[in-house]
mmCIF file of C-alpha atoms and ligand atoms in Angstrom:
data_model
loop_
_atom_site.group_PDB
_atom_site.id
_atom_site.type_symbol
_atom_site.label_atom_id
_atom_site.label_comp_id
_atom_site.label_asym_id
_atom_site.label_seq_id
_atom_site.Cartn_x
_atom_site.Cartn_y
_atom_site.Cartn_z
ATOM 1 C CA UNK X 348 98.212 60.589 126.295
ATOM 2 C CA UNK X 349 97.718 56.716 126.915
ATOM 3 C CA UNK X 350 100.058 54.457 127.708
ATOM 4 C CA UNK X 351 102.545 53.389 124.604
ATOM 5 C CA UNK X 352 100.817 50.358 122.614
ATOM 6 C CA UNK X 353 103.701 47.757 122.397
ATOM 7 C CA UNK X 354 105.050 46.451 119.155
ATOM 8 C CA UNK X 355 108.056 43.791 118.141
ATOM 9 C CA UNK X 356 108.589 45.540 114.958
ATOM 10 C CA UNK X 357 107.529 48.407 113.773
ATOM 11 C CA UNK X 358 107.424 49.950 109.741
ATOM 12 C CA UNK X 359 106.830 53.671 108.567
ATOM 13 C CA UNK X 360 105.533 53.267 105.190
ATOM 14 C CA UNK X 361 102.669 50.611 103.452
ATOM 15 C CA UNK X 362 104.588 51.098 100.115
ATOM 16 C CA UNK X 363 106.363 47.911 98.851
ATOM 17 C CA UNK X 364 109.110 47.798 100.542
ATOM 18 C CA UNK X 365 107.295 48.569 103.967
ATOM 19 C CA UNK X 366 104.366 45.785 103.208
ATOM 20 C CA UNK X 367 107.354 43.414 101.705
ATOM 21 C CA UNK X 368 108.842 43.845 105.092
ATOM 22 C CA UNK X 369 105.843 43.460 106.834
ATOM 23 C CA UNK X 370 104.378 39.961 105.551
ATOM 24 C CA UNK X 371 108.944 38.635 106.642
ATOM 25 C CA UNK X 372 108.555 40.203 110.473
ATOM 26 C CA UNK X 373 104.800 39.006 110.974
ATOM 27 C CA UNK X 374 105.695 35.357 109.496
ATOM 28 C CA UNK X 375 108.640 34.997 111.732
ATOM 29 C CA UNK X 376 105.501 35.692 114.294
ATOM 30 C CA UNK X 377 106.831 39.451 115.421
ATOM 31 C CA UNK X 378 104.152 41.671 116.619
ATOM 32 C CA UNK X 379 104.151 43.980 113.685
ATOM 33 C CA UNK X 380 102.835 47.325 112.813
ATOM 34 C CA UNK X 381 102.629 48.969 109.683
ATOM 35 C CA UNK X 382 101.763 52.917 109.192
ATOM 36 C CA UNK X 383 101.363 55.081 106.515
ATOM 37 C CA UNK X 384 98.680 55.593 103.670
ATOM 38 C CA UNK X 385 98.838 52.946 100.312
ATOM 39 C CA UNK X 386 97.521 55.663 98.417
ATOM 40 C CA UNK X 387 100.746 57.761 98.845
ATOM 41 C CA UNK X 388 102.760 54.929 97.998
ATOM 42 C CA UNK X 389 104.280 56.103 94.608
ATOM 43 C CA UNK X 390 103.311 52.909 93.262
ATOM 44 C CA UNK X 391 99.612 53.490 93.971
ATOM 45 C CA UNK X 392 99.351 55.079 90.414
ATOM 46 C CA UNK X 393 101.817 53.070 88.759
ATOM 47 C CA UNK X 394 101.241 50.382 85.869
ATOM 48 C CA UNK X 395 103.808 48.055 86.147
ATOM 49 C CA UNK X 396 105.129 45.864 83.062
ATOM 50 C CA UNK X 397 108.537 45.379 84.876
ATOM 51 C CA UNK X 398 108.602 43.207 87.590
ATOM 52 C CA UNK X 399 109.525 40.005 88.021
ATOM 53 C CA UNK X 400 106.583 37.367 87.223
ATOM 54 C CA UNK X 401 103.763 40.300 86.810
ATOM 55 C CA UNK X 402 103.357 41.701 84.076
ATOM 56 C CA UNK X 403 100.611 44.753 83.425
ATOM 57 C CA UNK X 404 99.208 45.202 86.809
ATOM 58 C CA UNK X 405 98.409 48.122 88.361
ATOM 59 C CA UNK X 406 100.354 49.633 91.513
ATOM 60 C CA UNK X 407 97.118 49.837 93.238
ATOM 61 C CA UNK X 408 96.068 46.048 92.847
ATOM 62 C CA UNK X 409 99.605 45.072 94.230
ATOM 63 C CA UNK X 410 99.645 47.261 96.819
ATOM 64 C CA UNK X 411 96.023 46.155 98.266
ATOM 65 C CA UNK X 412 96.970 42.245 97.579
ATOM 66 C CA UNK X 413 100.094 42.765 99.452
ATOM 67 C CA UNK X 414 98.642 44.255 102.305
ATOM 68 C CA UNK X 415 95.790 41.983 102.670
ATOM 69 C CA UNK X 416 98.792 39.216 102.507
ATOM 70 C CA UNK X 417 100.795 41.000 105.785
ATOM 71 C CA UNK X 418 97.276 41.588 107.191
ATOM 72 C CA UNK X 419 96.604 37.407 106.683
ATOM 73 C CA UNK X 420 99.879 36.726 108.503
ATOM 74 C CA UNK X 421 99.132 38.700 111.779
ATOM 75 C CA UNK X 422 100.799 42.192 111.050
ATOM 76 C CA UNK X 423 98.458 45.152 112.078
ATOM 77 C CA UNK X 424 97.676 48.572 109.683
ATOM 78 C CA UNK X 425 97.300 52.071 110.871
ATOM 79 C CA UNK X 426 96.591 54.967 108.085
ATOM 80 C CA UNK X 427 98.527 57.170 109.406
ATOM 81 C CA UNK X 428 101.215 59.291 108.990
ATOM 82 C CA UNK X 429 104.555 59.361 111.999
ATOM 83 C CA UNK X 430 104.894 62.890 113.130
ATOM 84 C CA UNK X 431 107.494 61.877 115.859
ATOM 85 C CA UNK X 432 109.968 59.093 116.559
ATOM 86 C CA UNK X 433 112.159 59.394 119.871
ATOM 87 C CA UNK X 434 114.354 56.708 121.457
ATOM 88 C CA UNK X 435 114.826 56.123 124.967
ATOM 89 C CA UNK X 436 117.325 52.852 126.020
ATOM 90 C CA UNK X 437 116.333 50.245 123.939
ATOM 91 C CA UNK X 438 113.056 51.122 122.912
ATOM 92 C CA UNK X 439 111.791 53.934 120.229
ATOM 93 C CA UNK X 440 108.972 55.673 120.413
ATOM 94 C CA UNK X 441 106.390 56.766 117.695
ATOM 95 C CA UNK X 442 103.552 59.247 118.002
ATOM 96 C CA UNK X 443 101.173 59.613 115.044
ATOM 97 C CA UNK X 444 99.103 61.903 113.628
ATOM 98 C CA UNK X 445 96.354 60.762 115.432
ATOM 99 C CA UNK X 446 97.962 61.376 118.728
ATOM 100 C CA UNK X 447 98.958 57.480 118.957
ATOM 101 C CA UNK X 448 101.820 56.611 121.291
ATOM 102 C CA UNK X 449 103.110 53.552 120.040
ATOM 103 C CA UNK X 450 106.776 51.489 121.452
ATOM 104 C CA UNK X 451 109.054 49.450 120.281
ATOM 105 C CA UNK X 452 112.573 47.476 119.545
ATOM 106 C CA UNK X 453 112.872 48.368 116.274
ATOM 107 C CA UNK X 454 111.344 50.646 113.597
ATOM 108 C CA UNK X 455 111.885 50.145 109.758
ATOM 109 C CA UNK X 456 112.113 52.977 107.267
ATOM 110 C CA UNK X 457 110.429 52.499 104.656
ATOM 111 C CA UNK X 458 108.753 56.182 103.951
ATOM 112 C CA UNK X 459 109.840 56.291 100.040
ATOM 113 C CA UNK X 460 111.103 59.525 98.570
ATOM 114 C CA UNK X 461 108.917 62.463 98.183
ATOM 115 C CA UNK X 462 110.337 66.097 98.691
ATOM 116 C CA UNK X 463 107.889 67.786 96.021
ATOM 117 C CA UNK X 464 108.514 70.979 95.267
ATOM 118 C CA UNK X 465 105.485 73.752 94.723
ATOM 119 C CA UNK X 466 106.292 75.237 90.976
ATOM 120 C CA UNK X 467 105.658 78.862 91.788
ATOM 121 C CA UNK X 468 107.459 81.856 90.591
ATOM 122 C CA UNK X 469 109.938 82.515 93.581
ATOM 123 C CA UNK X 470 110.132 78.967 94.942
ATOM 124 C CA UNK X 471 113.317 78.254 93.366
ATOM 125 C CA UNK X 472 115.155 81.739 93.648
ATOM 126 C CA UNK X 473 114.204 82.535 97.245
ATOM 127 C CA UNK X 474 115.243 79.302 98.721
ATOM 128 C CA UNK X 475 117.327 79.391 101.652
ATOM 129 C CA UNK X 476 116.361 83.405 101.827
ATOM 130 C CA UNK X 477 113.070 82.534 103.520
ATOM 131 C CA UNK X 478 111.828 79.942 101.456
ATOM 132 C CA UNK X 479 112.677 76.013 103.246
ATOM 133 C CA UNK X 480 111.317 72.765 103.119
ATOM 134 C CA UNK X 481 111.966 71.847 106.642
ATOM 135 C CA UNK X 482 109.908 73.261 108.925
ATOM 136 C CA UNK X 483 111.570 71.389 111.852
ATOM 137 C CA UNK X 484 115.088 72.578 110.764
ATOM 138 C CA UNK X 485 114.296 76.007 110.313
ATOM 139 C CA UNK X 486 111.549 77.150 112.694
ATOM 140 C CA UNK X 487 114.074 78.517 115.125
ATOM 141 C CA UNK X 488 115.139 80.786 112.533
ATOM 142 C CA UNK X 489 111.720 82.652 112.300
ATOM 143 C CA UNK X 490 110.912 83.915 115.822
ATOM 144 C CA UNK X 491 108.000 86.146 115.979
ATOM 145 C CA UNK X 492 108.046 86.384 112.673
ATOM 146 C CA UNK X 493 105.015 85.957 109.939
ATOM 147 C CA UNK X 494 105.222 82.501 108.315
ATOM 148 C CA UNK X 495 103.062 80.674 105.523
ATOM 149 C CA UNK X 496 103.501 76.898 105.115
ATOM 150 C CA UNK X 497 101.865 75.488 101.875
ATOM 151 C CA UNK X 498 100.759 71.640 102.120
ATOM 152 C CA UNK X 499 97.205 69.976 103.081
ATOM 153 C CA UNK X 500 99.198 66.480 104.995
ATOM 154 C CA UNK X 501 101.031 65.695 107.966
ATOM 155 C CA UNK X 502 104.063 67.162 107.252
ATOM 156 C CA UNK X 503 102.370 70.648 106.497
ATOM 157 C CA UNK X 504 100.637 70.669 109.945
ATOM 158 C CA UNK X 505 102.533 69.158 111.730
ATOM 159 C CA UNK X 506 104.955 72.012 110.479
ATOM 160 C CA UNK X 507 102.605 74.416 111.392
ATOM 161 C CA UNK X 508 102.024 73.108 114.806
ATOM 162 C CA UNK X 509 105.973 73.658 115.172
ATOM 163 C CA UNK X 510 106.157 77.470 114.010
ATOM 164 C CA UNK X 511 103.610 78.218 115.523
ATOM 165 C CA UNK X 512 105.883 78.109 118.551
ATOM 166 C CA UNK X 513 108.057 80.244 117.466
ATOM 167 C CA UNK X 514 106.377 82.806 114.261
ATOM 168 C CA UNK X 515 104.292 85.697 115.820
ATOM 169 C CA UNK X 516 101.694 84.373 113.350
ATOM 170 C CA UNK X 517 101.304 81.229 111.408
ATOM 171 C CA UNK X 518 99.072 80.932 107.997
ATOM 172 C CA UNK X 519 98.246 77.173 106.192
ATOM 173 C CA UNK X 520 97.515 77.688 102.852
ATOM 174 C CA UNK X 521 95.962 74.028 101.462
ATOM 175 C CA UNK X 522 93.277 72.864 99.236
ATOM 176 C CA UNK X 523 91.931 70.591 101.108
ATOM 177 C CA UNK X 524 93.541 69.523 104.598
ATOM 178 C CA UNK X 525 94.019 65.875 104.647
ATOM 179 C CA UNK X 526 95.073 64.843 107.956
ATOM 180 C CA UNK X 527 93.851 63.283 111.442
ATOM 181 C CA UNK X 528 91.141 64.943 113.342
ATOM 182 C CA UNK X 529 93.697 65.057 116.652
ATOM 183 C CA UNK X 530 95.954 66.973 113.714
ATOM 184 C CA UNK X 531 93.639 69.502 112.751
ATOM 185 C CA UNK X 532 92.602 70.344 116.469
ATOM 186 C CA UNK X 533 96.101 70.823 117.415
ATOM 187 C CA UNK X 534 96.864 73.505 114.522
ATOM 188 C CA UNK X 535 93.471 74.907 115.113
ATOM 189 C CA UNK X 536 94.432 75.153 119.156
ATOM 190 C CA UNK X 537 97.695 77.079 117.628
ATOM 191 C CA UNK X 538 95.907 79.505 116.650
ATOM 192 C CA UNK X 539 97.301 78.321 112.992
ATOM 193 C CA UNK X 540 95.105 81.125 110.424
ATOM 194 C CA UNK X 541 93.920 78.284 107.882
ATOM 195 C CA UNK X 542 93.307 79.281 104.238
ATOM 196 C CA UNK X 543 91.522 76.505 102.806
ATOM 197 C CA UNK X 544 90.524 75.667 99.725
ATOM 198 C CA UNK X 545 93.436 78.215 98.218
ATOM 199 C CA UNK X 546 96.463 77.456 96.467
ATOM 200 C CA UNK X 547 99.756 80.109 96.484
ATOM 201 C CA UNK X 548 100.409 81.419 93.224
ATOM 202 C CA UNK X 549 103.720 83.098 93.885
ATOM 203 C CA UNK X 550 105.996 83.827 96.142
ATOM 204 C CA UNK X 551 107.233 87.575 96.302
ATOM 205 C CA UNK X 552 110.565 89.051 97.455
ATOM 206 C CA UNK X 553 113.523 90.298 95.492
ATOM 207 C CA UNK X 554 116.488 89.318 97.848
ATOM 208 C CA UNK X 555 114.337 87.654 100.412
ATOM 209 C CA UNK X 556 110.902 86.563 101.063
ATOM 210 C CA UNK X 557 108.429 89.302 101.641
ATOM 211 C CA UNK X 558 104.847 87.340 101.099
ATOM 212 C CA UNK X 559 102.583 84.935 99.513
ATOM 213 C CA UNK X 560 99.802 85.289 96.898
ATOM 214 C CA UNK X 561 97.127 83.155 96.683
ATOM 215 C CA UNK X 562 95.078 82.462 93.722
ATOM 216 C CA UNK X 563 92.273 84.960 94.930
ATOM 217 C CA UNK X 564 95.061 87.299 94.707
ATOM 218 C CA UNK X 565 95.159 88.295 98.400
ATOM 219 C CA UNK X 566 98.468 89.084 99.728
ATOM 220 C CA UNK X 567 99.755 88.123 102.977
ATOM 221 C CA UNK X 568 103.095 89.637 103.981
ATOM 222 C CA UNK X 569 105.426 87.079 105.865
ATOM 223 C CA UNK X 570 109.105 86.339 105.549
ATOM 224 C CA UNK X 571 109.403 82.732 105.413
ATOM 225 C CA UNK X 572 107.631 80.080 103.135
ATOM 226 C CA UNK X 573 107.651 76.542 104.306
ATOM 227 C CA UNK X 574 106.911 73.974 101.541
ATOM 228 C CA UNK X 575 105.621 70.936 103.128
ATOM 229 C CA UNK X 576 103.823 68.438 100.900
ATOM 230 C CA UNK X 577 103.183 64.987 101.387
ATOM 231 C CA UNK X 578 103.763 63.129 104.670
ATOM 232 C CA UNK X 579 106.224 64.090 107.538
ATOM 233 C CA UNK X 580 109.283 64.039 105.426
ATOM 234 C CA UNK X 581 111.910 61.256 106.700
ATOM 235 C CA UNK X 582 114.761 64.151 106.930
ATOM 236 C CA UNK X 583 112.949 65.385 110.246
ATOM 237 C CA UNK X 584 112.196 61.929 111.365
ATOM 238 C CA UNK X 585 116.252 60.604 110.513
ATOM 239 C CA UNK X 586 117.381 63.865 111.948
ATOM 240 C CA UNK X 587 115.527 63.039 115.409
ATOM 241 C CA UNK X 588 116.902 59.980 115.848
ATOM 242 C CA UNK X 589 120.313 60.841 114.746
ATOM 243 C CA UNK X 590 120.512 58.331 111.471
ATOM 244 C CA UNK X 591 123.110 59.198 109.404
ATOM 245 C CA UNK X 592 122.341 60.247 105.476
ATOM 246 C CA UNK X 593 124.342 60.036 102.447
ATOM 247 C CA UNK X 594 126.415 62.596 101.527
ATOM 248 C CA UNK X 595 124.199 65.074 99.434
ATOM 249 C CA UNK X 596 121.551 64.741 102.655
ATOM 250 C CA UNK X 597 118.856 62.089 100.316
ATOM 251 C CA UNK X 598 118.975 59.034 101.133
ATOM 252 C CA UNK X 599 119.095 57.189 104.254
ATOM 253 C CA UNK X 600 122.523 55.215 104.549
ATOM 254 C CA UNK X 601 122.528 51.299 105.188
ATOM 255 C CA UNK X 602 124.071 47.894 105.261
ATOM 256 C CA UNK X 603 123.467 44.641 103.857
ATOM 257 C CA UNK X 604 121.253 43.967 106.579
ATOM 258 C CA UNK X 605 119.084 47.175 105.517
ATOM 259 C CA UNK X 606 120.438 48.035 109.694
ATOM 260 C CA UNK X 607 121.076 52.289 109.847
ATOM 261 C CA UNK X 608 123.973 53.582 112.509
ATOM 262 C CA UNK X 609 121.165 53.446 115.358
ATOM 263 C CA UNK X 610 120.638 50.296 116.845
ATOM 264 C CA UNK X 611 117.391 48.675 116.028
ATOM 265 C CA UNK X 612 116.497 50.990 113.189
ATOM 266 C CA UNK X 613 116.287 49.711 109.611
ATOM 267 C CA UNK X 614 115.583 51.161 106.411
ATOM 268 C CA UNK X 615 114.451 49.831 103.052
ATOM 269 C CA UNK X 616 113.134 50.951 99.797
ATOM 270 C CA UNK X 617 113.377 54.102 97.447
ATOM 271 C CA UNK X 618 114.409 56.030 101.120
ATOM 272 C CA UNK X 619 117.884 54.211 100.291
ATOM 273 C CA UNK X 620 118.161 55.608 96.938
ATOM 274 C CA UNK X 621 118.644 54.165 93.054
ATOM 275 C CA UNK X 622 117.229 52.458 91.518
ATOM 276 C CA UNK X 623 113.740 53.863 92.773
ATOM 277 C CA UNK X 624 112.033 50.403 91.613
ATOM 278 C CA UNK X 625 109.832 47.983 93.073
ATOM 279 C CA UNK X 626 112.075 45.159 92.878
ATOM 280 C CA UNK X 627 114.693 47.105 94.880
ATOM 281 C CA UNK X 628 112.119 48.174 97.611
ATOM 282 C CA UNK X 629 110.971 44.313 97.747
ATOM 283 C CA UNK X 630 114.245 42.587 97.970
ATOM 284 C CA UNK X 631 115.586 45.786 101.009
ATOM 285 C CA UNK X 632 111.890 45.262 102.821
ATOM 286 C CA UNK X 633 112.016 41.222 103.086
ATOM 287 C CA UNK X 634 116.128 41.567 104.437
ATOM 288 C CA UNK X 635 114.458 44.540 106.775
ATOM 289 C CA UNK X 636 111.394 42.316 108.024
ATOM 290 C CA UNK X 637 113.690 39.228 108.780
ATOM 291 C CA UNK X 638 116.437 41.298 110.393
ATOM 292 C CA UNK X 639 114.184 43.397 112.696
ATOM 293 C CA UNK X 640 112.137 40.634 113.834
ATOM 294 C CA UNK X 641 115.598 38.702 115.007
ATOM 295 C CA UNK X 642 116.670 41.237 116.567
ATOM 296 C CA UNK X 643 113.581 41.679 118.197
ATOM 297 C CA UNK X 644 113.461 38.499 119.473
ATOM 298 C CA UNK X 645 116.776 38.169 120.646
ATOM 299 C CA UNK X 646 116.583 41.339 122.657
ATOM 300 C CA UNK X 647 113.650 39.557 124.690
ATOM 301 C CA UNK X 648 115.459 36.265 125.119
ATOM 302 C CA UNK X 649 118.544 38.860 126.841
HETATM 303 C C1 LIG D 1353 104.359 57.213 88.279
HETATM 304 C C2 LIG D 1353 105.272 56.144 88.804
HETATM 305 C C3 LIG D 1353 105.393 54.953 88.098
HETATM 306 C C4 LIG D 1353 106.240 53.961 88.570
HETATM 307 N N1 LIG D 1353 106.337 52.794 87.861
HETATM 308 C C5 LIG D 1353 107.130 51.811 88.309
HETATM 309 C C6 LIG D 1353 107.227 50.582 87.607
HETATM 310 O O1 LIG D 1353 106.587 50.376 86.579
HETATM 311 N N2 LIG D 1353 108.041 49.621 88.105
HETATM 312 C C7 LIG D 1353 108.776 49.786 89.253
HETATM 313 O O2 LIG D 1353 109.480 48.878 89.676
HETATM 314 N N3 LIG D 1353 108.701 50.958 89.945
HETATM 315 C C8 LIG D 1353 107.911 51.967 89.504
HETATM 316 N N4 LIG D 1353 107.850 53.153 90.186
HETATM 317 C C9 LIG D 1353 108.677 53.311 91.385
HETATM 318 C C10 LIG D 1353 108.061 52.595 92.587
HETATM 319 O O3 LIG D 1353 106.743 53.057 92.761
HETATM 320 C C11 LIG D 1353 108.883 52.855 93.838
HETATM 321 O O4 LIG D 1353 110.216 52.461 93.612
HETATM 322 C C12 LIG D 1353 108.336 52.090 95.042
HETATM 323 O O5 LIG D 1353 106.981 52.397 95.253
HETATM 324 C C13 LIG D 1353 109.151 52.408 96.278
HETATM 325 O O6 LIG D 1353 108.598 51.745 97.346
HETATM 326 P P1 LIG D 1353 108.778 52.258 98.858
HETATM 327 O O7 LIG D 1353 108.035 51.260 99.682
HETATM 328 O O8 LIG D 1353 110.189 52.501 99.124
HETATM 329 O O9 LIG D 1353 108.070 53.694 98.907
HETATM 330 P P2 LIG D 1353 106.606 54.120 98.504
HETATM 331 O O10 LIG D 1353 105.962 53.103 97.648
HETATM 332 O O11 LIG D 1353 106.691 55.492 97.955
HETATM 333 O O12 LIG D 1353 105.799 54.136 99.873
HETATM 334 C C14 LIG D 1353 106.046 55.101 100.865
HETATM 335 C C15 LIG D 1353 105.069 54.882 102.002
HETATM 336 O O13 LIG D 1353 105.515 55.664 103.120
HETATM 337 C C16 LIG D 1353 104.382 56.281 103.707
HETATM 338 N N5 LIG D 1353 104.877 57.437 104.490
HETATM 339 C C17 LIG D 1353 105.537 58.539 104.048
HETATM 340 N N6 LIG D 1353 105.815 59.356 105.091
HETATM 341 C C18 LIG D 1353 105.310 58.749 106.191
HETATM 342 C C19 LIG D 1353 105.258 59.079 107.563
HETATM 343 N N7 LIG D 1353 105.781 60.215 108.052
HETATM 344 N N8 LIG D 1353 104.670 58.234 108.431
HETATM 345 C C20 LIG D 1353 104.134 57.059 107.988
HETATM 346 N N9 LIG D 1353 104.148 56.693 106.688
HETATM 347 C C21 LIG D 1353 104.728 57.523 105.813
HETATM 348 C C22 LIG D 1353 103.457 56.613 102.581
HETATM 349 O O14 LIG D 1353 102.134 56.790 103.073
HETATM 350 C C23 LIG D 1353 103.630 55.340 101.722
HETATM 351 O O15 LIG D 1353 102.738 54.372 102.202
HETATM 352 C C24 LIG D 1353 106.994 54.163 89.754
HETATM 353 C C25 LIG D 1353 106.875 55.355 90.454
HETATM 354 C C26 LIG D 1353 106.038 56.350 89.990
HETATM 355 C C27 LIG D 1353 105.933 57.644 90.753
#
């Protein structure tokens, strides 16, 4: 891998509250970064009538206006998703999807809240006996053991990619896999068995997991079910980097200056919790752009 690409600020997520945050750090002339997809923004299919001073647009329109806006200001867009976020001294790291090493001072949160869950028969009744959504939490738990994860984004291979470290055999079961091509190569290089193009239809087991059926009705016998759909999930990232969560394990817990317990990390928008409204993820991003790019700055006048 390359050498880190050097940022002042920067912000995981191109919903509102990332792209809010975005237009504050790059107008206060931060080198700024923003990742993430707008079309996973939950606004992105949205028709909002509730906003201040808009009235009937769609999530979409705002979303691309506000973005071209950062963009017009100097802050930079990458499409993709975070799969890792370290921190060493004063600096964190990011890699993405794309196999992007990427540095900086301070990172803002601003991934939004999905945690979808599949709707099969089994899903909810075998959870926690073989059936998690956290691959990162619970790999270690399912040592050369069979293991399905359902999910066609980051989160579901770059789970994958982690159990296959550890399960004797690792099966993707997705639609249509939606990720990087440096993504796909590395669960393809894990010998991950891809079933694509195939949905699971239920999940079997009386008192634990004991398979998966697609909806060709083939059967393959395994003992844990990860559900991983939508982007790498910000309980994996938070738990990395040690950020403390509310206490039910949601939301990411914060300040009035949107600042988390680790130094130079910020959060903002629906990742804090109610209300789950644009107005909300506004107001957090522009105190999270202003706050990160100070602190940015006065770390390089130390
Ligand atoms: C159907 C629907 C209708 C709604 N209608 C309204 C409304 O009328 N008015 C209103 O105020 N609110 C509405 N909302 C709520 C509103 O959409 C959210 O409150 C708002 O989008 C939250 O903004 P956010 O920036 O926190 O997160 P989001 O907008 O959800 O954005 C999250 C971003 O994080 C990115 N991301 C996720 N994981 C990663 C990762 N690992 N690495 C990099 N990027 C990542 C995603 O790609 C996305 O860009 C609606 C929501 C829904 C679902």
């Amino acid at each position: 891998m390359s050498e880190p690409k050097q940022y002042d600020v920067i912000i995981l997520g191109s919903g509102p509250a990332g792209i809010q945050a975005a237009i504050h750090a790059s107008r206060k002339k931060a080198k700024t970064l923003m990742l993430g997809r707008l079309s996973e923004s939950s606004l992105y299919w949205a028709h909002v009538e509730n906003y201040c001073c808009m009235f009937k647009v769609s999530g979409e329109e705002i979303l691309r206006t506000g973005r071209e806006q950062a963009e017009s200001f100097g802050a930079e867009f990458l499409d993709e998703d975070v799969l890792k976020v370290t921190k060493e001294g004063d600096l964190l790291q990011v890699e993405t999807e794309g196999g992007r090493l990427l540095e900086s001072p301070t990172l803002i949160i601003a991934t939004g809240t999905t945690r979808n869950k599949l709707g099969v028969p089994g899903e909810k009744d075998l959870l926690g006996k073989g059936v998690s959504y956290c691959a990162d939490c619970d790999a270690g738990f399912f040592k050369k053991e069979v293991v399905v994860v359902a999910g066609c984004q980051s989160a579901a291979a770059g789970g994958a990619s982690t159990l296959s470290k550890y399960a004797s055999e690792t099966h993707l079961v997705c639609e249509e896999l939606d990720v990087a091509p440096a993504l796909r190569q590395r669960i393809l290089d894990a010998a991950v068995i891809l079933h694509e193009g195939r949905k699971i239809q239920r999940i079997e087991g009386k008192t634990a997991v004991s398979g998966v059926t697609l909806d060709n009705d083939e059967l393959i016998a395994c003992s844990g079910v990860f559900i991983e759909l939508g982007a790498k999930g910000v309980l994996e990232l938070a738990a990395s980097l040690g950020i403390m969560l509310d206490d039910k394990m949601r939301y990411v817990d914060v300040d009035r200056k949107q600042r988390t317990n680790v130094e130079g990390v910020y959060a903002a928008g629906d990742i804090t919790g109610p209300p789950l409204q644009m107005a909300k993820a506004v107001g957090e991003g522009c105190v999270a752009g202003v706050e990160a790019a100070a602190y940015a700055k006065a770390l390089k006048q130390r």
